[in-house]
Amino acid sequence: MVRRTIEEINDKIRDGSVNVVTAEEMTTLAQELGVKEAAKQVDVVTTGTFGAMCSSGVFFNFGHSDPPIKMQKVWMNDVEAYTGIAAVDAYLGATQLSETKGMEYGGSHVIEDLLQGKEIWLKATAYGTDCYPRKRIDTSITLDDMNTATMVNPRNAYQKYNSATNCSSKTIYTYMGTLLPNCGNVAYSGAGVLSPLSNDPGYRTIGIGTRIFLGGAQGYVVSEGTQHSPSGGFGTLMVTGDLKKMSREYIRAAAFYKYGTTMYVGLGIPIPILDDEIAKATAVSDADITTTVYDYSTPRRNKPALRDVTYEELKSGMIDLNGKEVRTSSLSSFYKARQVASELKAQIKKGKFFLSLPAQTIQAQGSSKPMKQTLEMPLIKDVMAPVATITLGFSVHEAAKKIIQDKFNHLPVVDENSRLVGIVTSWDVSKALALSKSDKLAPIMTRNVITVAPDDPADLAVRLLEKHNISALPVIDKDKKVLGIVTGEGLSKLISRGVQP
Amino acid sequence: MKLLLRFNPEIIKKPIIAETVLETGILLDIERARVEGPKGEIVLNVPDDNCRQVVDILKRKKVDVVRLDVPITKDEENCVHCGACVAVCPVGAIAFEYDWRVRMDEKACVQCGNCVTACPVKVIRLSDN
Ligand code: SF4
Ligand code: SF4
């Protein structure tokens, strides 16, 4: 049974005799020699991750202008930073979007520009007080010009993460990247065997005050991260570090198409091997870490789970989904995660990085709760209207009659088993009549109908109508039977009446 | 050799590809076709030996032809090797190497553009010149 203290390890770092391996190397070593022997040989295991971490940002102190200003609103390169704090302090979040460049440029890009030594444009407005008379400032500054630039990332280093696919028939663009239709790909995130929290799931050595590698500099764990949910394996950390000491090698701006911006953060944590139990935790392998594949085409909190999967399977490049081989690829970089773990290992070996004991431990149990919603959410079944349908065999003429008689603008088309196969609008029908096009419904109907289910939230209908620029959505049940219709008009009436069904 | 053909509104409705196949007897492999509004774009794969002949005929038919020596490029220095581009490639032209670097096989690319939008750090470009 091995027992070591942090002080003993730090002494070894000082005299250069410390034995450090990366978490990947530790797994191999433990498999070859057994955990006990590996624990004897190894003093420190380094971990690393390099992934998209939306919950990241920087507190800046810009220094005082003359005359001084109490910044009420502030923009850095047209990206708004939060200022409800002292006069010339602001927090810039990685996902805040530029007011002029939209989704291509956001807080993370400002941070990357600063790291590259670029000048950024600082603009602020204020209401003016006796002590802070100034109402506006425009200036260009660099990272060197700031007094402090302290990175504070409220939620980083997820222990593991969901993997995502898309069972619908249209490509979707999410924070899990591009998801091709009909389960065309699976996207996953997290560093698996190198993931810091997967190597110390009991939070024995990672706690408040633990010194870590953050963005190329030395940083610290502030506390558990927001939405910390360790019982399910979704623990997170709030971390901090000095942006001025960081490097672009480990902090990169990112933009997910049609989703927005985020920041790639390189984060590594050294784990001191204090005893056999900790050694055992660091011997974890990709085959031991399991996550779940969810269907991200359901834009609800509870997405349908398709199957459980290990990081070993995900990293093989292919998994089986309902009998079909589907290609997998990551969003976080395993290559860079390795670089983080190796860099941290090198720094410890060179005597540049010492280990610290947590000042306070972090909860290793517990889970985050969903939001409490006091207003009941209207569902599609509460807002849908009845609708007439027409069977595929009928003629355009009959469709026209039906539209006039029932005063509907949209006519879902069904097959002989009353299953939805298409939709025609009054416009389609009048056009066909005016041009005396074929008398059949099939050539004029839209086949790829966007639909909703009765238990979907009404908000989803609003989003779909806008996204596809259409005016109505048939409501169908599991067997594709038409139950009703939701129209833009119907929804806006509901909203204008302020009805909360 | 890959060729990018651009069709302007005047010729877009003509069966130009079919005509070219009939006139030359060369089998043209259409890798990608896109029609947006009044304009159209096709990427053809043409046997190297016959390339000149095909280009001449297409030009005579008023098609704007661009040779795609490198259909796609990736800025290696700025790629973070995340892999967001890997599984979205329909032809498997992008893959992880043994050390988890992401490598792109430019020759296999059919210019669908999936990886261009999927790349979060915007280091992939379709070439069209
Ligand atoms: S554009 Fe990208 S995704 Fe599409 S075929 Fe080429 S390499 Fe593959
Ligand atoms: S998505 Fe972009 S950054 Fe990521 S591996 Fe592909 S080219 Fe590199």
mmCIF file of N, CA and C in Angstrom, chain A residues 50 104 178 180 185 188 248 252-257 264 315 327-336 338, chain B residues 78 80-84 86-92 96 98-101 114 117-123:
data_model
loop_
_atom_site.group_PDB
_atom_site.id
_atom_site.type_symbol
_atom_site.label_atom_id
_atom_site.label_comp_id
_atom_site.label_asym_id
_atom_site.label_seq_id
_atom_site.Cartn_x
_atom_site.Cartn_y
_atom_site.Cartn_z
ATOM 1 N N PHE A 50 -9.312 19.392 -24.304
ATOM 2 C CA PHE A 50 -9.328 20.570 -25.171
ATOM 3 C C PHE A 50 -10.643 20.517 -25.929
ATOM 4 N N GLU A 104 -20.563 34.892 -36.650
ATOM 5 C CA GLU A 104 -19.199 34.568 -37.038
ATOM 6 C C GLU A 104 -18.168 35.053 -36.017
ATOM 7 N N THR A 178 -22.559 19.903 -36.766
ATOM 8 C CA THR A 178 -23.500 19.557 -37.832
ATOM 9 C C THR A 178 -23.946 18.118 -37.643
ATOM 10 N N LEU A 180 -26.053 15.269 -39.485
ATOM 11 C CA LEU A 180 -26.654 14.927 -40.775
ATOM 12 C C LEU A 180 -27.966 14.181 -40.571
ATOM 13 N N ASN A 185 -24.533 10.792 -38.805
ATOM 14 C CA ASN A 185 -23.267 10.823 -38.062
ATOM 15 C C ASN A 185 -23.568 10.914 -36.571
ATOM 16 N N TYR A 188 -19.432 13.455 -30.655
ATOM 17 C CA TYR A 188 -19.219 13.329 -29.216
ATOM 18 C C TYR A 188 -18.171 14.339 -28.776
ATOM 19 N N ARG A 248 -2.423 31.333 -27.297
ATOM 20 C CA ARG A 248 -3.418 30.968 -28.303
ATOM 21 C C ARG A 248 -3.346 29.482 -28.637
ATOM 22 N N ARG A 252 -8.751 28.920 -28.086
ATOM 23 C CA ARG A 252 -9.094 29.242 -29.472
ATOM 24 C C ARG A 252 -10.570 29.583 -29.602
ATOM 25 N N ALA A 253 -10.832 30.624 -30.375
ATOM 26 C CA ALA A 253 -12.211 31.013 -30.634
ATOM 27 C C ALA A 253 -12.828 30.025 -31.615
ATOM 28 N N ALA A 254 -14.118 29.768 -31.444
ATOM 29 C CA ALA A 254 -14.785 28.840 -32.342
ATOM 30 C C ALA A 254 -16.185 29.345 -32.635
ATOM 31 N N ALA A 255 -16.698 28.989 -33.815
ATOM 32 C CA ALA A 255 -18.076 29.341 -34.157
ATOM 33 C C ALA A 255 -18.738 28.100 -34.724
ATOM 34 N N PHE A 256 -19.790 27.666 -34.091
ATOM 35 C CA PHE A 256 -20.546 26.538 -34.635
ATOM 36 C C PHE A 256 -21.621 27.089 -35.563
ATOM 37 N N TYR A 257 -21.612 26.597 -36.775
ATOM 38 C CA TYR A 257 -22.506 27.081 -37.827
ATOM 39 C C TYR A 257 -23.960 27.079 -37.351
ATOM 40 N N TYR A 264 -12.676 27.141 -27.446
ATOM 41 C CA TYR A 264 -11.921 25.936 -27.137
ATOM 42 C C TYR A 264 -10.951 26.268 -26.020
ATOM 43 N N LYS A 315 -14.461 6.307 -30.178
ATOM 44 C CA LYS A 315 -13.181 6.648 -30.789
ATOM 45 C C LYS A 315 -12.779 5.683 -31.899
ATOM 46 N N ARG A 327 -20.906 6.652 -38.738
ATOM 47 C CA ARG A 327 -19.600 7.235 -38.477
ATOM 48 C C ARG A 327 -19.665 8.173 -37.270
ATOM 49 N N THR A 328 -18.630 8.111 -36.440
ATOM 50 C CA THR A 328 -18.570 8.992 -35.274
ATOM 51 C C THR A 328 -17.362 9.913 -35.418
ATOM 52 N N SER A 329 -17.484 11.128 -34.914
ATOM 53 C CA SER A 329 -16.272 11.932 -34.756
ATOM 54 C C SER A 329 -16.468 12.937 -33.647
ATOM 55 N N SER A 330 -15.346 13.356 -33.096
ATOM 56 C CA SER A 330 -15.381 14.209 -31.918
ATOM 57 C C SER A 330 -15.493 15.669 -32.309
ATOM 58 N N LEU A 331 -15.821 16.484 -31.316
ATOM 59 C CA LEU A 331 -15.803 17.940 -31.484
ATOM 60 C C LEU A 331 -14.654 18.517 -30.697
ATOM 61 N N SER A 332 -14.246 17.778 -29.675
ATOM 62 C CA SER A 332 -13.108 18.242 -28.893
ATOM 63 C C SER A 332 -11.891 17.504 -29.439
ATOM 64 N N SER A 333 -10.722 18.107 -29.261
ATOM 65 C CA SER A 333 -9.542 17.564 -29.908
ATOM 66 C C SER A 333 -8.769 16.643 -28.969
ATOM 67 N N PHE A 334 -8.681 15.384 -29.351
ATOM 68 C CA PHE A 334 -7.915 14.451 -28.549
ATOM 69 C C PHE A 334 -6.420 14.726 -28.738
ATOM 70 N N TYR A 335 -6.065 15.170 -29.926
ATOM 71 C CA TYR A 335 -4.679 15.513 -30.218
ATOM 72 C C TYR A 335 -4.203 16.627 -29.274
ATOM 73 N N LYS A 336 -5.052 17.670 -29.139
ATOM 74 C CA LYS A 336 -4.678 18.795 -28.287
ATOM 75 C C LYS A 336 -4.769 18.404 -26.801
ATOM 76 N N ARG A 338 -3.980 15.578 -25.573
ATOM 77 C CA ARG A 338 -2.700 14.920 -25.322
ATOM 78 C C ARG A 338 -1.590 15.938 -25.146
ATOM 79 N N ASN B 78 -3.479 26.230 -38.356
ATOM 80 C CA ASN B 78 -4.525 26.687 -37.453
ATOM 81 C C ASN B 78 -5.591 25.653 -37.131
ATOM 82 N N VAL B 80 -7.246 22.723 -35.216
ATOM 83 C CA VAL B 80 -7.043 22.234 -33.854
ATOM 84 C C VAL B 80 -7.273 20.719 -33.768
ATOM 85 N N HIS B 81 -7.488 20.092 -34.910
ATOM 86 C CA HIS B 81 -7.667 18.632 -34.968
ATOM 87 C C HIS B 81 -8.801 18.153 -34.070
ATOM 88 N N CYS B 82 -9.889 18.918 -34.084
ATOM 89 C CA CYS B 82 -10.995 18.544 -33.213
ATOM 90 C C CYS B 82 -11.748 17.350 -33.787
ATOM 91 N N GLY B 83 -11.945 17.348 -35.089
ATOM 92 C CA GLY B 83 -12.664 16.235 -35.700
ATOM 93 C C GLY B 83 -14.091 16.575 -36.097
ATOM 94 N N ALA B 84 -14.499 17.832 -35.892
ATOM 95 C CA ALA B 84 -15.875 18.205 -36.240
ATOM 96 C C ALA B 84 -16.155 18.006 -37.726
ATOM 97 N N VAL B 86 -14.869 15.445 -39.549
ATOM 98 C CA VAL B 86 -14.600 14.074 -39.988
ATOM 99 C C VAL B 86 -15.864 13.311 -40.411
ATOM 100 N N ALA B 87 -16.803 13.142 -39.473
ATOM 101 C CA ALA B 87 -17.928 12.255 -39.778
ATOM 102 C C ALA B 87 -18.967 12.902 -40.693
ATOM 103 N N VAL B 88 -18.865 14.212 -40.934
ATOM 104 C CA VAL B 88 -19.851 14.835 -41.824
ATOM 105 C C VAL B 88 -19.440 14.703 -43.288
ATOM 106 N N CYS B 89 -18.244 14.194 -43.549
ATOM 107 C CA CYS B 89 -17.801 14.055 -44.946
ATOM 108 C C CYS B 89 -18.428 12.806 -45.569
ATOM 109 N N PRO B 90 -19.217 12.992 -46.625
ATOM 110 C CA PRO B 90 -19.960 11.853 -47.179
ATOM 111 C C PRO B 90 -19.083 10.825 -47.890
ATOM 112 N N VAL B 91 -17.880 11.230 -48.275
ATOM 113 C CA VAL B 91 -17.043 10.294 -49.020
ATOM 114 C C VAL B 91 -15.833 9.816 -48.208
ATOM 115 N N GLY B 92 -15.834 10.131 -46.924
ATOM 116 C CA GLY B 92 -14.739 9.675 -46.070
ATOM 117 C C GLY B 92 -13.387 10.261 -46.445
ATOM 118 N N PHE B 96 -9.020 10.662 -38.989
ATOM 119 C CA PHE B 96 -8.016 10.802 -37.940
ATOM 120 C C PHE B 96 -6.800 9.961 -38.310
ATOM 121 N N TYR B 98 -3.085 8.133 -36.911
ATOM 122 C CA TYR B 98 -2.772 7.328 -35.726
ATOM 123 C C TYR B 98 -2.590 8.189 -34.476
ATOM 124 N N ASP B 99 -2.113 9.428 -34.644
ATOM 125 C CA ASP B 99 -1.858 10.273 -33.460
ATOM 126 C C ASP B 99 -2.993 11.262 -33.202
ATOM 127 N N TRP B 100 -4.148 11.018 -33.789
ATOM 128 C CA TRP B 100 -5.355 11.841 -33.620
ATOM 129 C C TRP B 100 -5.254 13.219 -34.281
ATOM 130 N N ARG B 101 -4.301 13.341 -35.229
ATOM 131 C CA ARG B 101 -4.377 14.533 -36.072
ATOM 132 C C ARG B 101 -5.420 14.257 -37.150
ATOM 133 N N ASN B 114 -19.817 20.322 -46.695
ATOM 134 C CA ASN B 114 -20.189 19.973 -45.308
ATOM 135 C C ASN B 114 -19.110 20.360 -44.304
ATOM 136 N N THR B 117 -18.634 24.277 -43.412
ATOM 137 C CA THR B 117 -19.502 24.874 -42.394
ATOM 138 C C THR B 117 -19.296 24.191 -41.040
ATOM 139 N N ALA B 118 -18.894 22.916 -41.048
ATOM 140 C CA ALA B 118 -18.745 22.203 -39.772
ATOM 141 C C ALA B 118 -17.518 22.653 -38.991
ATOM 142 N N CYS B 119 -16.519 23.187 -39.659
ATOM 143 C CA CYS B 119 -15.267 23.529 -38.960
ATOM 144 C C CYS B 119 -15.463 24.736 -38.050
ATOM 145 N N PRO B 120 -15.316 24.545 -36.744
ATOM 146 C CA PRO B 120 -15.578 25.645 -35.816
ATOM 147 C C PRO B 120 -14.514 26.740 -35.840
ATOM 148 N N VAL B 121 -13.326 26.440 -36.337
ATOM 149 C CA VAL B 121 -12.317 27.498 -36.384
ATOM 150 C C VAL B 121 -12.076 27.992 -37.814
ATOM 151 N N LYS B 122 -12.928 27.556 -38.720
ATOM 152 C CA LYS B 122 -12.965 28.106 -40.087
ATOM 153 C C LYS B 122 -11.605 28.014 -40.796
ATOM 154 N N VAL B 123 -11.062 26.821 -40.860
ATOM 155 C CA VAL B 123 -9.776 26.681 -41.546
ATOM 156 C C VAL B 123 -9.881 25.880 -42.839
#
